[in-house]
Short mmCIF file of C-alpha atoms and ligand atoms in Angstrom, two decimals:
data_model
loop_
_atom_site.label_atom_id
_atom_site.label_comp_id
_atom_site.label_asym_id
_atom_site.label_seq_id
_atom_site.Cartn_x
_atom_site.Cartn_y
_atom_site.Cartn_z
CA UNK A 1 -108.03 23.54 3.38
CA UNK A 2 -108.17 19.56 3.43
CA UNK A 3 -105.39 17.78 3.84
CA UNK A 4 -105.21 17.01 -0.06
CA UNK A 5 -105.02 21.01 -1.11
CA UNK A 6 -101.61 21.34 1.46
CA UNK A 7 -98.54 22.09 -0.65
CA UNK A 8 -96.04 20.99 1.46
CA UNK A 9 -96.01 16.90 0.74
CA UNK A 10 -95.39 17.31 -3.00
CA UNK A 11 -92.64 19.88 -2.60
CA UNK A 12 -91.25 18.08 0.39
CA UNK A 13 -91.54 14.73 -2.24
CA UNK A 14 -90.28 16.69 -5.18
CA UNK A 15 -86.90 17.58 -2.92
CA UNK A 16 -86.33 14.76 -2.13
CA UNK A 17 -86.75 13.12 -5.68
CA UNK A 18 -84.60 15.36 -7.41
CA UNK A 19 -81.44 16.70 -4.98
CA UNK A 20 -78.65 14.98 -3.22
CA UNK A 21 -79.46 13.78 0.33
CA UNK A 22 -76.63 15.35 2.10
CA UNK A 23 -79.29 17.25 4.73
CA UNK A 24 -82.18 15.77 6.56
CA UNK A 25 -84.42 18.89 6.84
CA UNK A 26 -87.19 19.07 9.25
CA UNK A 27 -90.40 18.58 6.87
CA UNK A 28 -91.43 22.50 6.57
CA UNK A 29 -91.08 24.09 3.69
CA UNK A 30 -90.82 28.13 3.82
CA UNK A 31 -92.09 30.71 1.31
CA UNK A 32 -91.70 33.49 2.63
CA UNK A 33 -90.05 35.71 5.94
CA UNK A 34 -89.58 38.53 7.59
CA UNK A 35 -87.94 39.71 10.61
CA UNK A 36 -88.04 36.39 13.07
CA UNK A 37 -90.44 34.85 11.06
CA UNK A 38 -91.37 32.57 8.39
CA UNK A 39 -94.51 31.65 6.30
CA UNK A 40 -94.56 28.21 4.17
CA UNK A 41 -96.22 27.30 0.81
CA UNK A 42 -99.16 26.40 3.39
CA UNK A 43 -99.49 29.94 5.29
CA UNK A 44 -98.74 27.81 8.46
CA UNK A 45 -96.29 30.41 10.63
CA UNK A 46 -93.26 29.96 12.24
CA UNK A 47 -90.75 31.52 14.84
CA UNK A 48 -87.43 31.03 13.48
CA UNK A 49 -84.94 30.18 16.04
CA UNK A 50 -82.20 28.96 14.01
CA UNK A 51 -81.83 32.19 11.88
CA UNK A 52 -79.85 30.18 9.22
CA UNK A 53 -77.32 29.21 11.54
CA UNK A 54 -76.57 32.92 12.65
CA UNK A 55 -76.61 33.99 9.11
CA UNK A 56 -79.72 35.66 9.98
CA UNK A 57 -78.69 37.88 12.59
CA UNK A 58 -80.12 40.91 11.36
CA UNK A 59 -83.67 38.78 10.71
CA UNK A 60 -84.90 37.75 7.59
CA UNK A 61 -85.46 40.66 4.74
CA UNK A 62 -83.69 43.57 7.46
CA UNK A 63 -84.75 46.08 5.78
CA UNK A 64 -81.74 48.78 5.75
CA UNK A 65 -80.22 45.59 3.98
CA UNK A 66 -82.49 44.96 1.39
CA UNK A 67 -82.52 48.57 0.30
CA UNK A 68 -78.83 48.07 -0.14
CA UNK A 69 -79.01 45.38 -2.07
CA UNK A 70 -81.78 46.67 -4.32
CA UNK A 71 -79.82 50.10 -4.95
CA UNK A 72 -76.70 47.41 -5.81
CA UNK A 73 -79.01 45.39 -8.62
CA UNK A 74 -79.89 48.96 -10.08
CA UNK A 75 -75.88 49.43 -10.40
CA UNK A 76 -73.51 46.93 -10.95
CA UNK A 77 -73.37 43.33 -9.66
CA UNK A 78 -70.53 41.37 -10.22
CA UNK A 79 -67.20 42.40 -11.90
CA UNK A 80 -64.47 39.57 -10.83
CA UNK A 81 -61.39 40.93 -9.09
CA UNK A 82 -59.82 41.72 -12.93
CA UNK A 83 -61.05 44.88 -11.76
CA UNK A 84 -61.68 47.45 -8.63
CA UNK A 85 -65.26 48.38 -8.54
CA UNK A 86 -66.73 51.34 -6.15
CA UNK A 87 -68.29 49.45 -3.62
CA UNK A 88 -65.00 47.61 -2.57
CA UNK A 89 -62.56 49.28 -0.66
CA UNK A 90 -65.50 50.96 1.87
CA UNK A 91 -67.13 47.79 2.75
CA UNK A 92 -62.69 46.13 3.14
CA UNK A 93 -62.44 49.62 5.04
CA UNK A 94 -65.15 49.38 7.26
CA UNK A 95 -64.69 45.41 8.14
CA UNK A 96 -60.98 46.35 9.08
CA UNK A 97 -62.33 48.75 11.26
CA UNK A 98 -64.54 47.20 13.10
CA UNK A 99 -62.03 43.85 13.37
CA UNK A 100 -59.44 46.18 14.25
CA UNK A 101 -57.01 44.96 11.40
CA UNK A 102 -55.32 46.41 8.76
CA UNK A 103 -56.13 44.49 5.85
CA UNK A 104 -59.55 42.02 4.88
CA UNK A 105 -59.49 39.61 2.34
CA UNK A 106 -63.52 38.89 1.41
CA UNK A 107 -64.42 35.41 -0.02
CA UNK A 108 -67.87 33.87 -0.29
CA UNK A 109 -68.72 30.86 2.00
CA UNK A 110 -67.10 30.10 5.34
CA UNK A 111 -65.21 27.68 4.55
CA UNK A 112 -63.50 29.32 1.82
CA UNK A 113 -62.54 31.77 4.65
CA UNK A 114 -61.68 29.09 6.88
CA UNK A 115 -58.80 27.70 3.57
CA UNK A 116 -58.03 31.11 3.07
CA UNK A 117 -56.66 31.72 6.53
CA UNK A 118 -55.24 27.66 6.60
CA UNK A 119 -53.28 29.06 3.24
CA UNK A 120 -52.24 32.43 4.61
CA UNK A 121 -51.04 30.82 8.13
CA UNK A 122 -48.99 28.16 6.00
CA UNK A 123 -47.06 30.98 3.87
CA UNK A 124 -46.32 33.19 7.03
CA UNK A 125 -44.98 30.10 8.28
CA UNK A 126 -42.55 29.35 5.70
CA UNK A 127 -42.12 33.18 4.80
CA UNK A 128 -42.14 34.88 8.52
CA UNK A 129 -41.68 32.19 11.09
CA UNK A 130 -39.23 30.19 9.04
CA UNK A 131 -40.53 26.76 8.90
CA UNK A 132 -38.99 24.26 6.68
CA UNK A 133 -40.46 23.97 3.33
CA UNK A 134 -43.58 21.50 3.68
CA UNK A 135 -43.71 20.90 7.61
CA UNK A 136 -46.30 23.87 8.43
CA UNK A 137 -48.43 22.22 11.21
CA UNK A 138 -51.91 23.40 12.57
CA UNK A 139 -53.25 22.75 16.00
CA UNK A 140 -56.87 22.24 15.86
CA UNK A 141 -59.73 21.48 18.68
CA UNK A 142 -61.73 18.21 18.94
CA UNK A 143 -65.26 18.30 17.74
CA UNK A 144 -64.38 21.16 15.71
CA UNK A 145 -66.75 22.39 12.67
CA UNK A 146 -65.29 24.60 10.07
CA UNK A 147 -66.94 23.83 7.38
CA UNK A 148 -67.09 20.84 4.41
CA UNK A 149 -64.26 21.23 1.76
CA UNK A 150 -61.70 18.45 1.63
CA UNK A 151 -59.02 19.91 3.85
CA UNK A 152 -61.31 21.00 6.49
CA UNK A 153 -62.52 17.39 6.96
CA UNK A 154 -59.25 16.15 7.33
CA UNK A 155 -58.90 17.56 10.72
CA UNK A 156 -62.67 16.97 11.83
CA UNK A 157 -63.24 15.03 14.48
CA UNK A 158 -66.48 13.77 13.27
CA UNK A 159 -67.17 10.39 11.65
CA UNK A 160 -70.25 11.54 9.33
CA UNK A 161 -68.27 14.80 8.37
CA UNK A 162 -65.03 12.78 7.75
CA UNK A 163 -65.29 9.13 6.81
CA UNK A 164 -64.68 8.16 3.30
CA UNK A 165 -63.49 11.71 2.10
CA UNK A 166 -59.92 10.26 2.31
CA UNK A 167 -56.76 10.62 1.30
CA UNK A 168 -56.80 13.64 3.84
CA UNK A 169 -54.84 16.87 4.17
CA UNK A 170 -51.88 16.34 6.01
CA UNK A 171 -50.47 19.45 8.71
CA UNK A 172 -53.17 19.87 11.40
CA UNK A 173 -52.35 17.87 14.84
CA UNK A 174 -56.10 17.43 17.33
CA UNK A 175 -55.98 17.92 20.68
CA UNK A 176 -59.20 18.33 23.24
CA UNK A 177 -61.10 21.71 23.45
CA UNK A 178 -60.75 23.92 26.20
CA UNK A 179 -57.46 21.58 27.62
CA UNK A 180 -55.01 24.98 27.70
CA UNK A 181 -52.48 22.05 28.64
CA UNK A 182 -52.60 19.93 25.88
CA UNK A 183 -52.77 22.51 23.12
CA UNK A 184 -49.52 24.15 24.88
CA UNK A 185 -47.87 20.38 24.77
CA UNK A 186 -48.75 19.99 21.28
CA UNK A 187 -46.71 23.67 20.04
CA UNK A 188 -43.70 22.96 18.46
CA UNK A 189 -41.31 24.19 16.11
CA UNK A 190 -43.41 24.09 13.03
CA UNK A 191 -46.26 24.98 14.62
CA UNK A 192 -48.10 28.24 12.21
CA UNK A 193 -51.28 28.50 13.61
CA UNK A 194 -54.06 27.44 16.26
CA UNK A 195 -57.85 27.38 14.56
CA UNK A 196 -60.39 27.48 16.98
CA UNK A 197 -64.13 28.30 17.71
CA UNK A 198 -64.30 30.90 20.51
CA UNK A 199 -67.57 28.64 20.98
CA UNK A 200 -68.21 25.46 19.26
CA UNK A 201 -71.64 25.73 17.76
CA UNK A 202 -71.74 22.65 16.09
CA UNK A 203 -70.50 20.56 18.66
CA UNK A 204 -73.57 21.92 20.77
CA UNK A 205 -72.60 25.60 21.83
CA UNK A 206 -70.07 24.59 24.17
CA UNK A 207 -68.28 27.43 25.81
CA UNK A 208 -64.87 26.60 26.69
CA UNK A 209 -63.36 27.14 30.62
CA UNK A 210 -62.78 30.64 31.58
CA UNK A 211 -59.38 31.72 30.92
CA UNK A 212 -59.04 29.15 28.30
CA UNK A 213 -58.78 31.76 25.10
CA UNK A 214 -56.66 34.43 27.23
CA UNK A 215 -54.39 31.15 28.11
CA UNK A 216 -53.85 30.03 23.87
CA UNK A 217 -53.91 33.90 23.41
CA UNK A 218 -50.88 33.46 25.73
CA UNK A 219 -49.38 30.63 24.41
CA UNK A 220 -49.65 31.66 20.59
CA UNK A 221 -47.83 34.94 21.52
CA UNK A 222 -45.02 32.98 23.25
CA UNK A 223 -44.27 30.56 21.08
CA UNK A 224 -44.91 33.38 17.59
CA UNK A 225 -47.72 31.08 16.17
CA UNK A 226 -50.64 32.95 14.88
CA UNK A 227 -54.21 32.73 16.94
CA UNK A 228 -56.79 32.24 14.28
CA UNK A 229 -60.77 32.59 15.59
CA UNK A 230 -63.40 31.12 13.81
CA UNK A 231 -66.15 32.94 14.11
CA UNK A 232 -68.43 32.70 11.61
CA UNK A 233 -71.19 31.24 13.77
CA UNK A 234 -70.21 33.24 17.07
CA UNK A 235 -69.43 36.30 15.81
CA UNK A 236 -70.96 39.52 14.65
CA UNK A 237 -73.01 39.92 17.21
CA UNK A 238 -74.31 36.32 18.18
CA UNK A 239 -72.46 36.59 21.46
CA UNK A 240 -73.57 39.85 22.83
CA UNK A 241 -70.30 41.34 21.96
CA UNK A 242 -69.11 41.90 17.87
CA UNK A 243 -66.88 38.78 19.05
CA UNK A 244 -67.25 35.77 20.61
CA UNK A 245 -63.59 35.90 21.68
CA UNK A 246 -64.04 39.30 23.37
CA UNK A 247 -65.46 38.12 26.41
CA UNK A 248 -62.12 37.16 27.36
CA UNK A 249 -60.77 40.44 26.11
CA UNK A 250 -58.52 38.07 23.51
CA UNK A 251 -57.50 39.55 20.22
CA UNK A 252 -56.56 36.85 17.39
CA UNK A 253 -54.30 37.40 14.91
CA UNK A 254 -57.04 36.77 12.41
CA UNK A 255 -60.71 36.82 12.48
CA UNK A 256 -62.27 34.34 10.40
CA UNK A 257 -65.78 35.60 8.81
CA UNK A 258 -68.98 34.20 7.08
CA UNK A 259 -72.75 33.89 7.97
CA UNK A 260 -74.17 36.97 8.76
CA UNK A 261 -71.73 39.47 7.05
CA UNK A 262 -74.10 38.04 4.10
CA UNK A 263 -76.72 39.68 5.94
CA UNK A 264 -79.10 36.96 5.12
CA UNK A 265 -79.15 37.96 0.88
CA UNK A 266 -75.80 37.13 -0.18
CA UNK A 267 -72.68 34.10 0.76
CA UNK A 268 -70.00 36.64 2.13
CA UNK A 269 -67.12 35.65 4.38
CA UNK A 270 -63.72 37.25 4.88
CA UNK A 271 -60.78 36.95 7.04
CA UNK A 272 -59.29 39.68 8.82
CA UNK A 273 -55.46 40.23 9.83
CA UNK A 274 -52.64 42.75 10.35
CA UNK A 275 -50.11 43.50 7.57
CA UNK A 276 -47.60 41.76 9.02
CA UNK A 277 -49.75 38.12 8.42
CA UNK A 278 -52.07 38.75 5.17
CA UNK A 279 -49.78 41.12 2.96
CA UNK A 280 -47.81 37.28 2.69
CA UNK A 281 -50.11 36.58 -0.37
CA UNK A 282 -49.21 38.09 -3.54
CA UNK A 283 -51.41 38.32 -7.06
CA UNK A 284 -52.07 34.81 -8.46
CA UNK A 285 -51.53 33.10 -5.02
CA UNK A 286 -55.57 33.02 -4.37
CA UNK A 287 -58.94 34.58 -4.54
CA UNK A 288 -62.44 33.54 -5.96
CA UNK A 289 -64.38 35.06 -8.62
CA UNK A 290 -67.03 36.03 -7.16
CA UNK A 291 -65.54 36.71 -3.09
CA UNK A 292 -65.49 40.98 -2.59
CA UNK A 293 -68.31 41.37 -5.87
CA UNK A 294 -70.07 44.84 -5.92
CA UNK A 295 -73.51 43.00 -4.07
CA UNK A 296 -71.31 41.28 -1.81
CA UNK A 297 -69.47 44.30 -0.56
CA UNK A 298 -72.71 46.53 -0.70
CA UNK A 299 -74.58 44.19 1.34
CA UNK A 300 -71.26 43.69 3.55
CA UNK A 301 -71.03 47.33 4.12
CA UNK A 302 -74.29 47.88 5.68
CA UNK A 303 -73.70 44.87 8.09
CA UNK A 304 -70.52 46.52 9.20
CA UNK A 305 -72.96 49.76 9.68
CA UNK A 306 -75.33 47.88 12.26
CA UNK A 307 -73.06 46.59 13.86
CA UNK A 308 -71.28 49.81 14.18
CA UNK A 309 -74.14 51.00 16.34
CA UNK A 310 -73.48 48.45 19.01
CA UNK A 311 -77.74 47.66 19.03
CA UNK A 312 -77.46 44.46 18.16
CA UNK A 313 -74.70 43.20 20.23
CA UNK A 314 -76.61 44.88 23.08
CA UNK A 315 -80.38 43.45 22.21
CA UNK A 316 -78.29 39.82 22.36
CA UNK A 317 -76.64 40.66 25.78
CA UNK A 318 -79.74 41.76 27.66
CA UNK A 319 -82.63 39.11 25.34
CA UNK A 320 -80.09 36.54 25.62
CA UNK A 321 -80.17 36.72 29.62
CA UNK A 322 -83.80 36.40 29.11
CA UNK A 323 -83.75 33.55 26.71
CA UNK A 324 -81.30 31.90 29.41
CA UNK A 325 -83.12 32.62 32.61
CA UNK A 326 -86.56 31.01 30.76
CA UNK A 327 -84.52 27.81 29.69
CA UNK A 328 -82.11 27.25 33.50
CA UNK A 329 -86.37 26.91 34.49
CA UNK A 330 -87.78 24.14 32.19
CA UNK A 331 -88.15 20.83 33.44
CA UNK A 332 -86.75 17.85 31.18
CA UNK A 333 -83.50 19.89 30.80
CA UNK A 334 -80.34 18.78 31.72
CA UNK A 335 -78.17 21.17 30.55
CA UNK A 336 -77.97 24.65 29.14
CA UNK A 337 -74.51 26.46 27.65
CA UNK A 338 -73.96 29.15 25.52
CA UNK A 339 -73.84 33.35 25.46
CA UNK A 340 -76.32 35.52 24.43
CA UNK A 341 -78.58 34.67 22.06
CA UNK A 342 -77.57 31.60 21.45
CA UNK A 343 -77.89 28.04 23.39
CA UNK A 344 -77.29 24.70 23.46
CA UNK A 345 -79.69 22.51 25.12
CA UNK A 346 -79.56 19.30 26.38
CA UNK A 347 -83.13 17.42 26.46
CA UNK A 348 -83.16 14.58 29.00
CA UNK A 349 -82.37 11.85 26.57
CA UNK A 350 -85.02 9.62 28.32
CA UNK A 351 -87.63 11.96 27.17
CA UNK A 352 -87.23 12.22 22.81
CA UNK A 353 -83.89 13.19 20.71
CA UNK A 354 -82.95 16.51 19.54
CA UNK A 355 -84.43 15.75 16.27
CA UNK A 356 -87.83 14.77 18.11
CA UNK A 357 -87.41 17.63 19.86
CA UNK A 358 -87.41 19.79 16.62
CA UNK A 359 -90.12 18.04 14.78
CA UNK A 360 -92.36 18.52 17.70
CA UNK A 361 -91.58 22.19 18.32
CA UNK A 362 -91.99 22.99 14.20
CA UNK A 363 -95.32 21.33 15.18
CA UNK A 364 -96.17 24.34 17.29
CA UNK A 365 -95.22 26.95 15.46
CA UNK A 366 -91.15 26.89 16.46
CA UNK A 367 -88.01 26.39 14.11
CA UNK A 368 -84.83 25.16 16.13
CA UNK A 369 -82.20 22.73 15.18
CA UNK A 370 -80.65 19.59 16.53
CA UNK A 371 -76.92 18.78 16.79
CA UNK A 372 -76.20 15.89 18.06
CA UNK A 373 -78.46 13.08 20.53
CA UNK A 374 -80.63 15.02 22.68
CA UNK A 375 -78.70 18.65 21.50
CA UNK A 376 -80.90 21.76 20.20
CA UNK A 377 -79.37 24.64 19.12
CA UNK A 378 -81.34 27.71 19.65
CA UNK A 379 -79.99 31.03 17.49
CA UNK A 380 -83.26 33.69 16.96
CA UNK A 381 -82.65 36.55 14.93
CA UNK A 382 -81.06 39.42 16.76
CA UNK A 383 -84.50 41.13 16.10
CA UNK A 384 -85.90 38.68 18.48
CA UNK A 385 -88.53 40.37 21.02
CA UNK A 386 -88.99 39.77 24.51
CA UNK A 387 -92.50 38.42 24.11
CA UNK A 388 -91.26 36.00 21.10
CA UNK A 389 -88.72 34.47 23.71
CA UNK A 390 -91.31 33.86 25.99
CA UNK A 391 -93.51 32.34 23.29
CA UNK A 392 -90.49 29.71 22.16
CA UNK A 393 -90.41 29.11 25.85
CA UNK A 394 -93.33 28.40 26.75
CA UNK A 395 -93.80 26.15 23.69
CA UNK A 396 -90.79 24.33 24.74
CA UNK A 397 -92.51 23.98 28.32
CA UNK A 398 -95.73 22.10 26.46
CA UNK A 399 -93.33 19.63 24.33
CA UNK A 400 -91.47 18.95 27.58
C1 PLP B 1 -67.69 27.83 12.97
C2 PLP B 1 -67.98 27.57 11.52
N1 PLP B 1 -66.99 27.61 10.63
C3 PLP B 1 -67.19 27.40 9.33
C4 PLP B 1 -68.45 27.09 8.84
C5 PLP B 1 -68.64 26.83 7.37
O1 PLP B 1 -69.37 27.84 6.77
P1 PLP B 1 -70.07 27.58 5.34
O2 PLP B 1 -71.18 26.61 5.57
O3 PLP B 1 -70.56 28.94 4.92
O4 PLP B 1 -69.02 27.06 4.44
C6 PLP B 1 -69.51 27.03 9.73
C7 PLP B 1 -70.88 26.69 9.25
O5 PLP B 1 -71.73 26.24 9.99
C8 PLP B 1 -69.28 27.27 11.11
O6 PLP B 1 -70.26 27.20 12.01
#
């Protein structure tokens, strides 16, 4: 094929012509995947290390979850929350379970989870706690990223997310991650909530100070002000644990939910709480048309299955110290954080940016991310092999 016949220009071209440019995507355009890989409209390969951001855990096109969904098409798809349909209470049932919480409220995208639990921390506050009417305050974490919608920018710490979105959401006070300190200084009275990211992923996978989460696990219980853990990129397996926040043996009072409870098909997020914090919200006070739909909860329930086996929290445990070891040994490294499958890399900046970094690697056959500088974000599937780790690595060695 001549360089005339390839696909990819007038589609790249064609993307760019006709849809906002609110992403700068590296210049590959994908046609088809399964398990940890990808094929584009050229039948050029890929390893995908990015796996949507974690919302790939399970790989592309898992197969368990595509039979789920098919049997769903064949049934019943969508039938708004005017009514119960027969898929919904086992996947709530089974997500409670494996939360260990009483109740789940499902919506679609993360960040819809992310208002939802802003919403439901406000209304325990003035409902539970007793905070005067309007003066609900949220303590969030620097370099924070929970997702796009008007409110959630208004506490980001980050001038592309933020700037220019104004007037912002008033009631959420900043203070530095991982600074136990600080975030204790900054409870007060009206104080509902603190949202965090066990890990930050889009601040570059950085894994806060041991004893950090058991220490705001601490304070929150203190000072009655609910712990709230994003972990829609973290969790669900990411980690090597269901939770991020487990590997300080920290439970929040609600587990926020989104990426790969989708199991790569389907947008499904949810948050996850005890009676005492969700069963605040009453009919009419929120919900989404299409969060908890028959697909949704079908494809839902069979995440909650593999997960249930404990496989793929274990495959990300013992592949991630793998993936680790391989990049603590590359030269033109200067740092490495994260857990499991999952990393943040620093590339010596003197060498090429993150986004260099990424173009060069798609180059060889490897998809992987940049965050910010000289950041990558590595995130395979869960599905990941031993001898695909070694192959990102050792592509990784030849761009270094
Ligand atoms: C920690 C965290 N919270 C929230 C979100 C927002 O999720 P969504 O893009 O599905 O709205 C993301 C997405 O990257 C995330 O990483």
């Amino acid at each position: 094929m001549t360089t005339v016949d390839l696909r990819t220009p007038g589609e790249l071209a064609d993307a760019e012509r006709w849809t906002a440019h609110n992403y700068h995507p590296l210049p590959v355009v994908i046609a088809e995947a399964e398990g940890a890989w990808v094929t584009d409209v050229d039948g050029r390969r890929y390893l995908d290390f990015l796996a949507g951001y974690s919302a790939l855990n399970f790989g592309h096109r898992h197969p368990g979850l595509i039979a789920a969904a098919h049997a769903q098409l064949d049934r019943v798809t969508l039938t708004s929350r005017a009514f119960v349909h027969d898929r919904f209470a086992g996947f709530c049932r089974g997500l409670a379970e494996l939360c260990g919480k009483d109740l789940v409220l499902p919506m679609n995208t993360g960040a819809e989870a992310v208002e939802t639990a802003i919403k439901v921390a406000r209304k325990w506050g003035y409902q539970v706690k007793g905070v005067p009417d309007g003066r609900a305050n949220i303590i969030v974490a620097e370099n924070n990223f929970h997702g796009r919608t008007t409110t959630i920018v208004s506490f980001s710490t980050d001038a592309d997310a933020r700037d220019d979105f104004g007037p912002y959401t008033p009631g959420f006070t900043i203070v530095p991650y991982g600074d136990l300190d600080a975030l204790t200084a900054a409870i007060d009275d009206h104080t509902v909530a603190v949202l965090l990211e066990p890990i930050q992923g889009e601040a570059g996978v950085l894994v806060p100070p041991a004893g950090y989460l058991a220490g705001v696990r601490a304070a929150c219980t203190d000072r009655n002000v609910l712990m709230i853990a994003d972990e829609i990129q973290s969790g669900l397996g990411r980690t090597g644990r269901t939770f991020a926040i487990e590997h300080e043996d920290v439970v929040p009072d609600m587990y926020v939910l989104g990426k790969a409870l989708g199991g790569g098909i389907v947008p499904v997020s949810a948050v996850a709480a005890n009676r005492d914090v969700l069963g605040v919200l009453k009919p009419g006070e929120h919900g989404s048309t299409f969060g908890g739909n028959p697909l949704a909860c079908a494809v839902g329930a069979e995440v909650v299955k593999l997960l249930g086996t404990g496989e793929f929290q274990e495959r990300s445990e013992r592949l991630g110290r793998r993936l680790h070891e391989g990049l603590a040994a590359l030269t033109g490294v200067v740092a490495v954080r994260g857990r499991g499958l999952w990393a943040g890399v620093d590339i010596d900046p003197a060498l090429m940016t993150g986004r260099e970094a990424c173009e060069r690697l798609a180059a060889k056959g490897v998809l992987v991310k940049d965050t910010h500088g000289s950041t990558i974000r590595l995130a395979p599937p869960l599905v990941i092999t031993e001898a695909e780790i070694d192959l990102a690595l050792a592509k990784m060695r030849e761009i270094l």
